[in-house]
């Protein structure tokens, strides 16, 4: 124990924040569990509440808002008590929870002032009874260890069907009760669980931590006299402990926190490198969590920050080393800490990889107040060059995955050191090289519009439309919805007449056969084309003002296919030109004006899942159940001009042209039936997919909608509650995930309206209609911007008028090509934001030192005196109302 007397941290002083620096409005849970009740990422703090039996999670932020207060929200996570939680060390917004309901869920959480996800991104079902503990792997992305009362299992979050491995039961067939769980950097589990159980026998309330070199384990618990103690073990020899320290006799489980960089150990609210100094708070502790090292205020020599969870608040406790702070960076207190880039994938680790996480920056690249700010922002930095002059270089680290949550300003930026400051452009390049590209639409927010715009009381909806059908379709004036009544009936609703629908039957279009697919003519808003099970295509004209009576006679009937039709798609440029795919394994082109078949495309060997025209209308692409993606030039050949391997799964697929027709994006399934997005170069289909992005496991195919103005693709499946959003870029990593939209109930389809229907004053980039079982709701997708009084011209380039044809079908068939005209969406009374005057940047958050700084008596006296003088001066300038009242003369008084 004597070796700790000379530690440079022996005088470390804990400081409890003032009450106005506490996070209030907290209702912490007091339910018994083996796991943590609170955890922190660099941006967010999650904790277990007492609501719904502990199944609801509380969420707040590490730093307060501009008003100095913390927003607190809640997320309904589980049907039973949340027993443990953990943030991913490589993603600030990825939170894992486990529960007594025997499930593990992964959540993409957001800032507490934003709408939280309605459902988990991934759900794991270990099926081992009540789950007690979980822990993310410290070096591998997406790797989780989950502990129950019987076993410990290792899970790869990208493969939620089954665990990678599970521990065996104890000796003599008796199951082990795992008191705690902690992953080392090298070992899949702590070490031999049998030996750990022997070390902790008769010690029900034990906790375990790995020490920095991964060869030593630290445990906390009780001795035979119920005295609280801390023990140090060699993981290679667990027959006896290396040493112990007694902390006195008291009730309550010890909750240890260990900082591997400094060797500091915190036990509940006490800090020491094996207990040198103590910090005792009055409030009972429900849990403690250490704020990640990258958030500390290094300018004030803060070496650790702990959040104490009490019944009604979260109390920050800061640990400072008494040093001269402000202008000098104390490198001996801050060795290189681990970064936020995973060293390897779960699959690499499972195959035996042992890579370690590297520091976020080299030791010579230091930040004022922080080693690294938030994961998406680098603070004012200085470069200490070995010689004269200034230079910058990008970090060799791998790029981090983009986060859906917004970045925040740091808690402190004081104490700028001398040196050469990089220019803003250099800083931006450093950030980009460190974090990788991020989408400016990553915070895209979806929201349902006011109820006055909804169609409600929708009855008899057909819920069994084929997988190749979108479920319903809409244009700027009306929406067509299939009904479950006999005869293939379709209801047509006018968007201008939203509200509650009548209980009686609606006038419909009767097709006399089951409907396979249907779509509106993009150039003629009254024309609806319907494909039926009888291999016929019916063309209907809806009168102005909508349907007033049942339609039974179509305007035209197209015949040519010999079997049931899969899907139909209009040409994007030529009016009256339609493509259809069928069970007869052909794709046929139709001229609606003449009512005849004009082309037949062959080459498919199995069911055609989907087809899509290129933006310029020259080419047609298909994706087939035979595992092929094909591109046709219909005017030149009936056979495909290109062919390549498509998705491995055979459950369905869709495709869309993106990036001005340079790429094809295909949504399908991989060999494990996981829904995945694939990107193909249209110049070389035979080379296979150049990029892929897995999403989740679900039986329905993701139906894509692509906005060419923003290069954003919005996807969802029939029966889903989540809408995925990605920005597609023409270079690696190609897929930039954005914030998703979640609905409270499953939807049956999502159809989008022309860009002119968007409210540009509210920075709305897409508007769709969401079909549920009994209603149709408009959904707006908006980009959060501050200066909405200006037209956001970076979001709204001139848009193509795709609802106007550029040529006729006969002209296209003769070899002509069309071209869209473009229009600006800028209102006449708005100024583009690119021409707006520059704003003076105002600091959004106050430094933590503002809440922790103690004022001297002299300072308090000066402030009080200044306040009194100011008040007196105020009274002279603004006299009281009664002083202006006029009295009466003396002789007017009665004697």
PDB file of C-alpha atoms in Angstrom, residues 415-669:
ATOM      1  CA  UNK A 415      -7.032  27.622 -22.005  1.00  0.00           C
ATOM      2  CA  UNK A 416      -5.800  27.927 -25.574  1.00  0.00           C
ATOM      3  CA  UNK A 417      -2.172  26.986 -25.775  1.00  0.00           C
ATOM      4  CA  UNK A 418       0.390  28.819 -27.828  1.00  0.00           C
ATOM      5  CA  UNK A 419       1.207  27.450 -31.235  1.00  0.00           C
ATOM      6  CA  UNK A 420       0.017  27.566 -34.827  1.00  0.00           C
ATOM      7  CA  UNK A 421      -3.730  27.366 -35.327  1.00  0.00           C
ATOM      8  CA  UNK A 422      -4.977  25.595 -38.440  1.00  0.00           C
ATOM      9  CA  UNK A 423      -7.267  27.489 -40.750  1.00  0.00           C
ATOM     10  CA  UNK A 424     -10.993  26.628 -40.760  1.00  0.00           C
ATOM     11  CA  UNK A 425     -10.573  24.744 -44.021  1.00  0.00           C
ATOM     12  CA  UNK A 426      -7.695  22.744 -42.556  1.00  0.00           C
ATOM     13  CA  UNK A 427      -9.759  21.968 -39.466  1.00  0.00           C
ATOM     14  CA  UNK A 428     -12.622  20.822 -41.669  1.00  0.00           C
ATOM     15  CA  UNK A 429     -10.270  18.527 -43.595  1.00  0.00           C
ATOM     16  CA  UNK A 430      -8.939  17.124 -40.321  1.00  0.00           C
ATOM     17  CA  UNK A 431     -12.462  16.440 -39.143  1.00  0.00           C
ATOM     18  CA  UNK A 432     -13.439  14.819 -42.425  1.00  0.00           C
ATOM     19  CA  UNK A 433     -10.380  12.578 -42.465  1.00  0.00           C
ATOM     20  CA  UNK A 434     -11.020  11.544 -38.883  1.00  0.00           C
ATOM     21  CA  UNK A 435     -14.773  11.011 -38.956  1.00  0.00           C
ATOM     22  CA  UNK A 436     -15.427  10.159 -42.563  1.00  0.00           C
ATOM     23  CA  UNK A 437     -18.132  11.752 -44.706  1.00  0.00           C
ATOM     24  CA  UNK A 438     -21.482  12.571 -43.150  1.00  0.00           C
ATOM     25  CA  UNK A 439     -24.756  13.483 -44.763  1.00  0.00           C
ATOM     26  CA  UNK A 440     -26.211  16.958 -44.354  1.00  0.00           C
ATOM     27  CA  UNK A 441     -29.547  15.118 -44.176  1.00  0.00           C
ATOM     28  CA  UNK A 442     -28.448  12.891 -41.290  1.00  0.00           C
ATOM     29  CA  UNK A 443     -30.873  14.694 -38.950  1.00  0.00           C
ATOM     30  CA  UNK A 444     -33.805  14.483 -41.357  1.00  0.00           C
ATOM     31  CA  UNK A 445     -37.001  14.467 -39.321  1.00  0.00           C
ATOM     32  CA  UNK A 446     -40.190  12.742 -40.388  1.00  0.00           C
ATOM     33  CA  UNK A 447     -43.471  13.792 -38.878  1.00  0.00           C
ATOM     34  CA  UNK A 448     -47.186  13.184 -39.425  1.00  0.00           C
ATOM     35  CA  UNK A 449     -49.080  16.336 -40.385  1.00  0.00           C
ATOM     36  CA  UNK A 450     -52.171  17.695 -38.656  1.00  0.00           C
ATOM     37  CA  UNK A 451     -55.176  15.423 -38.279  1.00  0.00           C
ATOM     38  CA  UNK A 452     -57.251  17.735 -40.468  1.00  0.00           C
ATOM     39  CA  UNK A 453     -55.278  16.434 -43.459  1.00  0.00           C
ATOM     40  CA  UNK A 454     -55.951  12.745 -42.678  1.00  0.00           C
ATOM     41  CA  UNK A 455     -58.425  10.357 -44.229  1.00  0.00           C
ATOM     42  CA  UNK A 456     -59.969   8.375 -41.387  1.00  0.00           C
ATOM     43  CA  UNK A 457     -62.600   5.656 -41.055  1.00  0.00           C
ATOM     44  CA  UNK A 458     -61.118   3.766 -44.005  1.00  0.00           C
ATOM     45  CA  UNK A 459     -62.821   0.377 -44.111  1.00  0.00           C
ATOM     46  CA  UNK A 460     -62.337  -2.872 -46.006  1.00  0.00           C
ATOM     47  CA  UNK A 461     -58.714  -2.248 -47.044  1.00  0.00           C
ATOM     48  CA  UNK A 462     -57.103  -5.037 -49.052  1.00  0.00           C
ATOM     49  CA  UNK A 463     -54.113  -6.171 -46.987  1.00  0.00           C
ATOM     50  CA  UNK A 464     -52.999  -8.998 -49.296  1.00  0.00           C
ATOM     51  CA  UNK A 465     -51.735  -7.175 -52.373  1.00  0.00           C
ATOM     52  CA  UNK A 466     -48.841  -8.993 -54.111  1.00  0.00           C
ATOM     53  CA  UNK A 467     -45.291  -8.258 -53.012  1.00  0.00           C
ATOM     54  CA  UNK A 468     -44.514  -6.546 -56.318  1.00  0.00           C
ATOM     55  CA  UNK A 469     -47.308  -3.995 -55.709  1.00  0.00           C
ATOM     56  CA  UNK A 470     -46.641  -0.855 -53.643  1.00  0.00           C
ATOM     57  CA  UNK A 471     -49.958  -1.283 -51.809  1.00  0.00           C
ATOM     58  CA  UNK A 472     -51.523   1.970 -53.051  1.00  0.00           C
ATOM     59  CA  UNK A 473     -50.616   4.938 -55.251  1.00  0.00           C
ATOM     60  CA  UNK A 474     -51.115   8.691 -55.265  1.00  0.00           C
ATOM     61  CA  UNK A 475     -50.589  11.814 -57.349  1.00  0.00           C
ATOM     62  CA  UNK A 476     -50.932  15.470 -56.422  1.00  0.00           C
ATOM     63  CA  UNK A 477     -54.754  15.357 -56.669  1.00  0.00           C
ATOM     64  CA  UNK A 478     -55.966  11.947 -55.581  1.00  0.00           C
ATOM     65  CA  UNK A 479     -55.067   8.590 -54.067  1.00  0.00           C
ATOM     66  CA  UNK A 480     -56.127   5.096 -55.142  1.00  0.00           C
ATOM     67  CA  UNK A 481     -56.613   2.399 -52.487  1.00  0.00           C
ATOM     68  CA  UNK A 482     -57.424  -1.301 -53.103  1.00  0.00           C
ATOM     69  CA  UNK A 483     -60.382  -2.755 -51.228  1.00  0.00           C
ATOM     70  CA  UNK A 484     -60.900  -6.319 -50.045  1.00  0.00           C
ATOM     71  CA  UNK A 485     -64.362  -6.592 -51.564  1.00  0.00           C
ATOM     72  CA  UNK A 486     -65.005  -8.955 -54.466  1.00  0.00           C
ATOM     73  CA  UNK A 487     -64.336  -7.820 -58.005  1.00  0.00           C
ATOM     74  CA  UNK A 488     -60.979  -6.117 -57.537  1.00  0.00           C
ATOM     75  CA  UNK A 489     -62.455  -2.798 -56.413  1.00  0.00           C
ATOM     76  CA  UNK A 490     -60.312   0.332 -56.019  1.00  0.00           C
ATOM     77  CA  UNK A 491     -61.450   3.402 -54.092  1.00  0.00           C
ATOM     78  CA  UNK A 492     -60.325   6.822 -55.360  1.00  0.00           C
ATOM     79  CA  UNK A 493     -60.101   9.637 -52.781  1.00  0.00           C
ATOM     80  CA  UNK A 494     -59.605  13.321 -53.565  1.00  0.00           C
ATOM     81  CA  UNK A 495     -56.789  14.832 -51.484  1.00  0.00           C
ATOM     82  CA  UNK A 496     -58.687  18.104 -51.292  1.00  0.00           C
ATOM     83  CA  UNK A 497     -61.535  16.337 -49.458  1.00  0.00           C
ATOM     84  CA  UNK A 498     -59.641  14.884 -46.487  1.00  0.00           C
ATOM     85  CA  UNK A 499     -61.544  13.986 -43.339  1.00  0.00           C
ATOM     86  CA  UNK A 500     -63.623  11.178 -41.938  1.00  0.00           C
ATOM     87  CA  UNK A 501     -64.997   8.915 -44.635  1.00  0.00           C
ATOM     88  CA  UNK A 502     -68.635   7.926 -44.672  1.00  0.00           C
ATOM     89  CA  UNK A 503     -69.696   4.648 -43.095  1.00  0.00           C
ATOM     90  CA  UNK A 504     -71.537   3.695 -46.256  1.00  0.00           C
ATOM     91  CA  UNK A 505     -69.777   2.301 -49.285  1.00  0.00           C
ATOM     92  CA  UNK A 506     -67.614   4.545 -51.431  1.00  0.00           C
ATOM     93  CA  UNK A 507     -67.942   4.787 -55.231  1.00  0.00           C
ATOM     94  CA  UNK A 508     -65.202   2.558 -56.651  1.00  0.00           C
ATOM     95  CA  UNK A 509     -63.579   1.271 -59.807  1.00  0.00           C
ATOM     96  CA  UNK A 510     -64.588  -2.354 -60.408  1.00  0.00           C
ATOM     97  CA  UNK A 511     -62.053  -4.464 -62.293  1.00  0.00           C
ATOM     98  CA  UNK A 512     -63.993  -7.774 -62.042  1.00  0.00           C
ATOM     99  CA  UNK A 513     -60.698  -9.623 -61.226  1.00  0.00           C
ATOM    100  CA  UNK A 514     -58.142  -9.467 -58.431  1.00  0.00           C
ATOM    101  CA  UNK A 515     -55.771  -6.521 -58.726  1.00  0.00           C
ATOM    102  CA  UNK A 516     -52.046  -7.331 -59.150  1.00  0.00           C
ATOM    103  CA  UNK A 517     -50.669  -3.796 -59.493  1.00  0.00           C
ATOM    104  CA  UNK A 518     -51.894  -0.304 -60.334  1.00  0.00           C
ATOM    105  CA  UNK A 519     -50.390   3.139 -60.906  1.00  0.00           C
ATOM    106  CA  UNK A 520     -51.319   6.685 -61.924  1.00  0.00           C
ATOM    107  CA  UNK A 521     -50.139   8.108 -65.232  1.00  0.00           C
ATOM    108  CA  UNK A 522     -47.512  10.710 -64.196  1.00  0.00           C
ATOM    109  CA  UNK A 523     -48.526  13.022 -67.082  1.00  0.00           C
ATOM    110  CA  UNK A 524     -52.302  12.590 -66.904  1.00  0.00           C
ATOM    111  CA  UNK A 525     -53.601  12.851 -63.345  1.00  0.00           C
ATOM    112  CA  UNK A 526     -57.019  11.395 -64.297  1.00  0.00           C
ATOM    113  CA  UNK A 527     -55.681   8.160 -65.830  1.00  0.00           C
ATOM    114  CA  UNK A 528     -55.296   5.076 -63.620  1.00  0.00           C
ATOM    115  CA  UNK A 529     -53.836   1.866 -65.072  1.00  0.00           C
ATOM    116  CA  UNK A 530     -54.619  -1.455 -63.371  1.00  0.00           C
ATOM    117  CA  UNK A 531     -53.035  -4.883 -63.983  1.00  0.00           C
ATOM    118  CA  UNK A 532     -55.178  -7.906 -63.105  1.00  0.00           C
ATOM    119  CA  UNK A 533     -54.817 -11.607 -62.459  1.00  0.00           C
ATOM    120  CA  UNK A 534     -56.331 -12.309 -65.871  1.00  0.00           C
ATOM    121  CA  UNK A 535     -53.171 -10.997 -67.670  1.00  0.00           C
ATOM    122  CA  UNK A 536     -55.040  -7.888 -68.847  1.00  0.00           C
ATOM    123  CA  UNK A 537     -54.233  -4.220 -68.279  1.00  0.00           C
ATOM    124  CA  UNK A 538     -57.221  -1.901 -67.834  1.00  0.00           C
ATOM    125  CA  UNK A 539     -57.039   1.836 -68.393  1.00  0.00           C
ATOM    126  CA  UNK A 540     -59.484   3.986 -66.391  1.00  0.00           C
ATOM    127  CA  UNK A 541     -60.278   7.692 -66.513  1.00  0.00           C
ATOM    128  CA  UNK A 542     -61.421   9.346 -63.282  1.00  0.00           C
ATOM    129  CA  UNK A 543     -63.692  12.348 -63.877  1.00  0.00           C
ATOM    130  CA  UNK A 544     -62.901  15.839 -62.573  1.00  0.00           C
ATOM    131  CA  UNK A 545     -63.885  16.215 -58.945  1.00  0.00           C
ATOM    132  CA  UNK A 546     -63.466  12.466 -58.287  1.00  0.00           C
ATOM    133  CA  UNK A 547     -65.745   9.466 -58.440  1.00  0.00           C
ATOM    134  CA  UNK A 548     -69.429  10.045 -57.915  1.00  0.00           C
ATOM    135  CA  UNK A 549     -70.552   6.611 -59.067  1.00  0.00           C
ATOM    136  CA  UNK A 550     -69.157   3.138 -59.574  1.00  0.00           C
ATOM    137  CA  UNK A 551     -67.060   2.718 -62.743  1.00  0.00           C
ATOM    138  CA  UNK A 552     -67.421  -0.658 -64.464  1.00  0.00           C
ATOM    139  CA  UNK A 553     -66.246   0.005 -68.032  1.00  0.00           C
ATOM    140  CA  UNK A 554     -62.544   0.835 -68.585  1.00  0.00           C
ATOM    141  CA  UNK A 555     -61.411   3.280 -71.243  1.00  0.00           C
ATOM    142  CA  UNK A 556     -59.226   0.596 -72.803  1.00  0.00           C
ATOM    143  CA  UNK A 557     -58.059  -2.983 -72.189  1.00  0.00           C
ATOM    144  CA  UNK A 558     -54.550  -4.122 -73.190  1.00  0.00           C
ATOM    145  CA  UNK A 559     -53.992  -7.811 -73.935  1.00  0.00           C
ATOM    146  CA  UNK A 560     -50.785  -9.643 -74.800  1.00  0.00           C
ATOM    147  CA  UNK A 561     -49.412 -11.354 -71.691  1.00  0.00           C
ATOM    148  CA  UNK A 562     -50.291 -15.016 -71.386  1.00  0.00           C
ATOM    149  CA  UNK A 563     -50.103 -15.193 -67.575  1.00  0.00           C
ATOM    150  CA  UNK A 564     -50.691 -13.041 -64.490  1.00  0.00           C
ATOM    151  CA  UNK A 565     -48.939  -9.670 -64.482  1.00  0.00           C
ATOM    152  CA  UNK A 566     -46.396  -8.758 -61.766  1.00  0.00           C
ATOM    153  CA  UNK A 567     -45.976  -5.002 -62.035  1.00  0.00           C
ATOM    154  CA  UNK A 568     -46.387  -2.004 -64.326  1.00  0.00           C
ATOM    155  CA  UNK A 569     -44.265   1.167 -64.712  1.00  0.00           C
ATOM    156  CA  UNK A 570     -44.784   4.305 -66.838  1.00  0.00           C
ATOM    157  CA  UNK A 571     -41.951   5.744 -68.911  1.00  0.00           C
ATOM    158  CA  UNK A 572     -40.435   8.822 -67.191  1.00  0.00           C
ATOM    159  CA  UNK A 573     -40.245  10.980 -70.362  1.00  0.00           C
ATOM    160  CA  UNK A 574     -42.654   9.709 -73.039  1.00  0.00           C
ATOM    161  CA  UNK A 575     -46.395  10.103 -72.563  1.00  0.00           C
ATOM    162  CA  UNK A 576     -48.548   6.993 -72.799  1.00  0.00           C
ATOM    163  CA  UNK A 577     -45.657   4.500 -72.775  1.00  0.00           C
ATOM    164  CA  UNK A 578     -46.056   1.673 -70.257  1.00  0.00           C
ATOM    165  CA  UNK A 579     -43.860  -1.326 -69.268  1.00  0.00           C
ATOM    166  CA  UNK A 580     -45.294  -4.477 -67.679  1.00  0.00           C
ATOM    167  CA  UNK A 581     -43.769  -7.700 -66.347  1.00  0.00           C
ATOM    168  CA  UNK A 582     -45.566 -11.032 -66.109  1.00  0.00           C
ATOM    169  CA  UNK A 583     -45.415 -14.647 -64.993  1.00  0.00           C
ATOM    170  CA  UNK A 584     -44.794 -15.487 -68.663  1.00  0.00           C
ATOM    171  CA  UNK A 585     -41.223 -14.173 -67.960  1.00  0.00           C
ATOM    172  CA  UNK A 586     -41.486 -11.300 -70.423  1.00  0.00           C
ATOM    173  CA  UNK A 587     -41.472  -7.532 -70.158  1.00  0.00           C
ATOM    174  CA  UNK A 588     -43.781  -5.807 -72.650  1.00  0.00           C
ATOM    175  CA  UNK A 589     -44.020  -2.171 -73.721  1.00  0.00           C
ATOM    176  CA  UNK A 590     -47.400  -0.630 -74.533  1.00  0.00           C
ATOM    177  CA  UNK A 591     -48.484   2.509 -76.390  1.00  0.00           C
ATOM    178  CA  UNK A 592     -51.640   3.628 -74.579  1.00  0.00           C
ATOM    179  CA  UNK A 593     -52.620   6.051 -77.332  1.00  0.00           C
ATOM    180  CA  UNK A 594     -52.842   3.298 -79.931  1.00  0.00           C
ATOM    181  CA  UNK A 595     -53.668   0.569 -77.407  1.00  0.00           C
ATOM    182  CA  UNK A 596     -51.133  -1.855 -78.848  1.00  0.00           C
ATOM    183  CA  UNK A 597     -48.076  -3.778 -77.728  1.00  0.00           C
ATOM    184  CA  UNK A 598     -44.875  -2.300 -79.201  1.00  0.00           C
ATOM    185  CA  UNK A 599     -41.983  -4.307 -77.684  1.00  0.00           C
ATOM    186  CA  UNK A 600     -41.355  -7.665 -75.977  1.00  0.00           C
ATOM    187  CA  UNK A 601     -38.209  -8.104 -73.838  1.00  0.00           C
ATOM    188  CA  UNK A 602     -36.949 -11.588 -73.020  1.00  0.00           C
ATOM    189  CA  UNK A 603     -34.102 -13.219 -71.101  1.00  0.00           C
ATOM    190  CA  UNK A 604     -35.573 -13.884 -67.647  1.00  0.00           C
ATOM    191  CA  UNK A 605     -35.507 -17.377 -66.172  1.00  0.00           C
ATOM    192  CA  UNK A 606     -37.700 -16.852 -63.124  1.00  0.00           C
ATOM    193  CA  UNK A 607     -40.081 -14.428 -61.464  1.00  0.00           C
ATOM    194  CA  UNK A 608     -39.390 -10.744 -62.180  1.00  0.00           C
ATOM    195  CA  UNK A 609     -39.322  -8.938 -58.829  1.00  0.00           C
ATOM    196  CA  UNK A 610     -39.169  -5.389 -60.130  1.00  0.00           C
ATOM    197  CA  UNK A 611     -38.382  -3.082 -63.028  1.00  0.00           C
ATOM    198  CA  UNK A 612     -37.300   0.560 -63.289  1.00  0.00           C
ATOM    199  CA  UNK A 613     -36.692   3.055 -66.101  1.00  0.00           C
ATOM    200  CA  UNK A 614     -33.498   5.094 -66.172  1.00  0.00           C
ATOM    201  CA  UNK A 615     -33.982   8.853 -65.493  1.00  0.00           C
ATOM    202  CA  UNK A 616     -33.405   9.740 -69.161  1.00  0.00           C
ATOM    203  CA  UNK A 617     -35.768   6.974 -70.286  1.00  0.00           C
ATOM    204  CA  UNK A 618     -33.246   5.239 -72.540  1.00  0.00           C
ATOM    205  CA  UNK A 619     -32.758   2.037 -70.507  1.00  0.00           C
ATOM    206  CA  UNK A 620     -34.883  -0.354 -68.470  1.00  0.00           C
ATOM    207  CA  UNK A 621     -33.506  -2.378 -65.544  1.00  0.00           C
ATOM    208  CA  UNK A 622     -34.985  -5.513 -63.950  1.00  0.00           C
ATOM    209  CA  UNK A 623     -34.191  -7.674 -60.934  1.00  0.00           C
ATOM    210  CA  UNK A 624     -35.174 -11.319 -61.058  1.00  0.00           C
ATOM    211  CA  UNK A 625     -35.616 -14.285 -58.738  1.00  0.00           C
ATOM    212  CA  UNK A 626     -32.931 -16.124 -60.734  1.00  0.00           C
ATOM    213  CA  UNK A 627     -30.376 -13.925 -58.928  1.00  0.00           C
ATOM    214  CA  UNK A 628     -29.680 -11.560 -61.839  1.00  0.00           C
ATOM    215  CA  UNK A 629     -29.901  -7.832 -62.415  1.00  0.00           C
ATOM    216  CA  UNK A 630     -30.372  -6.915 -66.076  1.00  0.00           C
ATOM    217  CA  UNK A 631     -30.321  -3.723 -68.138  1.00  0.00           C
ATOM    218  CA  UNK A 632     -32.201  -3.485 -71.441  1.00  0.00           C
ATOM    219  CA  UNK A 633     -32.034  -0.978 -74.268  1.00  0.00           C
ATOM    220  CA  UNK A 634     -35.561  -1.713 -75.567  1.00  0.00           C
ATOM    221  CA  UNK A 635     -35.214   0.233 -78.828  1.00  0.00           C
ATOM    222  CA  UNK A 636     -32.118  -1.743 -79.861  1.00  0.00           C
ATOM    223  CA  UNK A 637     -32.589  -5.288 -78.609  1.00  0.00           C
ATOM    224  CA  UNK A 638     -35.086  -7.580 -76.916  1.00  0.00           C
ATOM    225  CA  UNK A 639     -32.211  -9.138 -74.960  1.00  0.00           C
ATOM    226  CA  UNK A 640     -30.362  -7.533 -72.065  1.00  0.00           C
ATOM    227  CA  UNK A 641     -27.336  -5.404 -72.902  1.00  0.00           C
ATOM    228  CA  UNK A 642     -25.870  -6.006 -69.429  1.00  0.00           C
ATOM    229  CA  UNK A 643     -26.317  -8.675 -66.790  1.00  0.00           C
ATOM    230  CA  UNK A 644     -24.859  -9.191 -63.305  1.00  0.00           C
ATOM    231  CA  UNK A 645     -25.365 -11.057 -60.069  1.00  0.00           C
ATOM    232  CA  UNK A 646     -28.148  -9.685 -57.887  1.00  0.00           C
ATOM    233  CA  UNK A 647     -29.153 -10.278 -54.247  1.00  0.00           C
ATOM    234  CA  UNK A 648     -28.675 -13.817 -52.992  1.00  0.00           C
ATOM    235  CA  UNK A 649     -32.012 -14.002 -51.193  1.00  0.00           C
ATOM    236  CA  UNK A 650     -35.078 -15.039 -53.187  1.00  0.00           C
ATOM    237  CA  UNK A 651     -37.809 -13.429 -51.103  1.00  0.00           C
ATOM    238  CA  UNK A 652     -38.240 -10.321 -53.247  1.00  0.00           C
ATOM    239  CA  UNK A 653     -36.378  -7.243 -54.470  1.00  0.00           C
ATOM    240  CA  UNK A 654     -36.868  -3.711 -55.807  1.00  0.00           C
ATOM    241  CA  UNK A 655     -34.549  -1.414 -57.721  1.00  0.00           C
ATOM    242  CA  UNK A 656     -34.187   2.274 -58.550  1.00  0.00           C
ATOM    243  CA  UNK A 657     -31.720   4.356 -60.590  1.00  0.00           C
ATOM    244  CA  UNK A 658     -29.683   6.811 -58.484  1.00  0.00           C
ATOM    245  CA  UNK A 659     -26.982   9.467 -58.911  1.00  0.00           C
ATOM    246  CA  UNK A 660     -28.153  10.654 -62.349  1.00  0.00           C
ATOM    247  CA  UNK A 661     -28.367   7.102 -63.636  1.00  0.00           C
ATOM    248  CA  UNK A 662     -24.783   6.152 -62.831  1.00  0.00           C
ATOM    249  CA  UNK A 663     -25.814   3.532 -60.288  1.00  0.00           C
ATOM    250  CA  UNK A 664     -28.584   1.066 -59.615  1.00  0.00           C
ATOM    251  CA  UNK A 665     -29.692   0.616 -56.029  1.00  0.00           C
ATOM    252  CA  UNK A 666     -31.338  -2.729 -55.301  1.00  0.00           C
ATOM    253  CA  UNK A 667     -33.150  -3.534 -52.064  1.00  0.00           C
ATOM    254  CA  UNK A 668     -33.316  -7.249 -51.444  1.00  0.00           C
ATOM    255  CA  UNK A 669     -32.229 -10.019 -49.086  1.00  0.00           C
TER     256      UNK A 669
END
